[in-house]
Amino acid sequence: MANPFTLGVASGEPMPDGVVLWTRLAVDPLNADPARPGGMARRAVEVRWQLAEDERFTRGLRQGTVQAQPSWAHSVHVRVAGLKPGADYFYRFRAGGELSPVGRTRTADNPAAARPVRFAVANCQRFEHGFYTAYRHLAAERPDVVFHVGDYIYESRQAASVVRPLGPVPGEVSRLHEYRLRYARYKTDPDLQAAHAAAPWVTTWDDHEVADNYRGKGDGSAAFLRRRAAAYQAYYEHQPLRVRPEGGNLQMYRRRTYGLVADFMVLDVRQHRDGSTMLGAAQEQWLLSRLGTSPVRWRVLVQPLFFARRFVPGPPPNLRPDSWDGHQAERARILGANASGLVVFSGDVHNFWAGELKADFLDPASATVGVEFVGSSITSRPPQTDGPAVLAANPHLKFFDDRRGYLSCVAGPEELRVAVRALDFVDRKGAQVRTVAEFLTKGDGLTSENTSSK
């Protein structure tokens, strides 16, 4: 067999005693034949996995074999349990005589631990819009965990102006083999592979993993539900998830807890959505219960969409209906839980923002009940935005920057720090990353340090 590890390796869903290891075999990752995704024959392939406490695989070695099945595009999801909490591990795969690159992963902390958690937040990485240089820098930071808040791929046809071409399927994708090819195009990128190999990831989706601005069951047609099921399957095949899709659905909302420091509540703002709800009744009830009972310092919402009120001056709609401004009553119920240490991480809008969450957004003097940090895109181009005008119209919003990049964060027992890590260009390789703003919260609002808003 030729090298089957062309899409790299990954790990994810860290718990105190285990992680999920991922790879997908693809000897020809951009092979367009629907019957042979990744250029693989339609038969199962045995894959051996190894995990150890050191990069030479001499300490605490664990290993086993799994069958990579053609029905799941020869993707592999290995659930490893019985590990030490808050510990680094290294892993690799072997198939057909070939050895994969080595990945680093890390388990979550012991439930009683108070050690600070280092994490990154990324989103929106349209392939043809630029190079993934930001991921190379993120990988070098070796965080404990990376949260991806959506638009991992874009289903839309190739942009009119490209930095690099999409390849064999430049049109809009809607069928399983097309989604698989789109993921393969993205995951052949060496910088994205480096970021996955550097730390475990916890992902959630937004709309472009299926279709632009879709909600729930879309138009309810059989055609759309087939498309959504195909997109969900392809998403699972290319992410280190613990659960498989069933019946065209995929369980996405979940929590990942790090000791007594942080409870990361990962939300699904698409699958259960309709005109009256963003989350659906069951997910909202789960969230409100966790906000009220979680015994941690920081209650962190990890989700794609701008959470705070954002009035955009100019022609209507001044409040964007696809964001939480389109579900104000539901947002008010979440804020009304009065959860201490509430922090929201968001994405979607392709710019950096930071602000405070208010009990009444129309009353600047009302109580501050949390903070929000919005990560910019890795590559996706931003809409034309008059940042200063939006800041002036929304006193609770404190910061705007229109560069590409990611958020680098540390949550500790006393405070949570967020660094805005930005690149000046992505249309060519070689951009340096720099911290253009730093924020600190102790649970009573937002303090900025070393901030130069652009």
CSV table of N, CA and C in Angstrom, one decimal, residues 24 27 30 42 72 83 124 168 178 196 220 222 254 269 277 311 313 343 377 393 408 439 449 453:
chain,number,residue,atom,x,y,z
A,24,ARG,N,-7.6,8.8,9.0
A,24,ARG,CA,-8.4,8.3,7.9
A,24,ARG,C,-7.4,7.8,6.8
A,27,VAL,N,-4.9,6.7,0.3
A,27,VAL,CA,-3.6,6.6,-0.5
A,27,VAL,C,-3.6,7.7,-1.6
A,30,LEU,N,-7.5,12.9,-3.0
A,30,LEU,CA,-8.4,13.6,-3.9
A,30,LEU,C,-8.9,12.8,-5.0
A,42,ARG,N,-12.6,-1.2,-1.8
A,42,ARG,CA,-13.8,-1.4,-0.9
A,42,ARG,C,-13.6,-2.6,-0.1
A,72,TRP,N,-17.2,3.8,6.3
A,72,TRP,CA,-16.9,5.1,7.0
A,72,TRP,C,-15.7,5.7,6.4
A,83,LEU,N,-6.3,6.1,31.2
A,83,LEU,CA,-5.1,6.9,31.2
A,83,LEU,C,-5.0,7.8,32.5
A,124,CYS,N,-13.6,29.0,11.1
A,124,CYS,CA,-13.7,29.6,9.8
A,124,CYS,C,-12.5,29.6,8.9
A,168,PRO,N,-10.5,19.0,-7.1
A,168,PRO,CA,-11.3,18.2,-8.0
A,168,PRO,C,-12.8,18.5,-8.0
A,178,GLU,N,-18.9,14.0,-2.3
A,178,GLU,CA,-18.4,15.4,-2.5
A,178,GLU,C,-17.9,16.0,-1.1
A,196,HIS,N,-3.6,19.7,14.4
A,196,HIS,CA,-4.3,18.5,14.9
A,196,HIS,C,-3.3,17.6,15.7
A,220,GLY,N,-37.3,20.7,5.2
A,220,GLY,CA,-38.1,19.5,5.5
A,220,GLY,C,-38.2,18.5,4.5
A,222,ALA,N,-37.1,15.6,1.7
A,222,ALA,CA,-36.3,14.4,1.8
A,222,ALA,C,-34.9,14.6,1.2
A,254,ARG,N,-22.4,18.8,24.4
A,254,ARG,CA,-21.7,18.0,25.4
A,254,ARG,C,-20.8,18.9,26.2
A,269,VAL,N,-25.7,24.8,17.5
A,269,VAL,CA,-26.7,25.9,17.2
A,269,VAL,C,-27.4,25.6,15.9
A,277,THR,N,-36.4,28.6,18.2
A,277,THR,CA,-35.4,28.2,19.2
A,277,THR,C,-34.1,28.0,18.5
A,311,PHE,N,-25.7,45.7,17.5
A,311,PHE,CA,-26.5,46.6,16.6
A,311,PHE,C,-25.5,47.2,15.6
A,313,PRO,N,-25.0,49.8,12.7
A,313,PRO,CA,-25.6,50.9,12.1
A,313,PRO,C,-25.6,50.8,10.6
A,343,VAL,N,-18.4,32.7,30.7
A,343,VAL,CA,-17.6,33.2,29.6
A,343,VAL,C,-18.1,32.5,28.3
A,377,SER,N,-11.4,34.7,11.9
A,377,SER,CA,-11.2,33.5,11.1
A,377,SER,C,-9.8,33.1,10.9
A,393,ALA,N,-22.0,52.1,18.9
A,393,ALA,CA,-23.4,51.8,19.0
A,393,ALA,C,-23.7,50.8,20.1
A,408,SER,N,-5.8,32.6,22.1
A,408,SER,CA,-4.9,31.8,23.0
A,408,SER,C,-5.2,32.1,24.4
A,439,PHE,N,-6.7,40.3,27.3
A,439,PHE,CA,-7.8,40.6,28.2
A,439,PHE,C,-7.8,39.7,29.4
A,449,GLU,N,-5.5,44.6,28.5
A,449,GLU,CA,-4.1,44.9,28.7
A,449,GLU,C,-3.4,44.9,27.4
A,453,SER,N,-6.4,48.2,19.3
A,453,SER,CA,-7.5,47.8,18.4
A,453,SER,C,-7.2,48.4,17.0
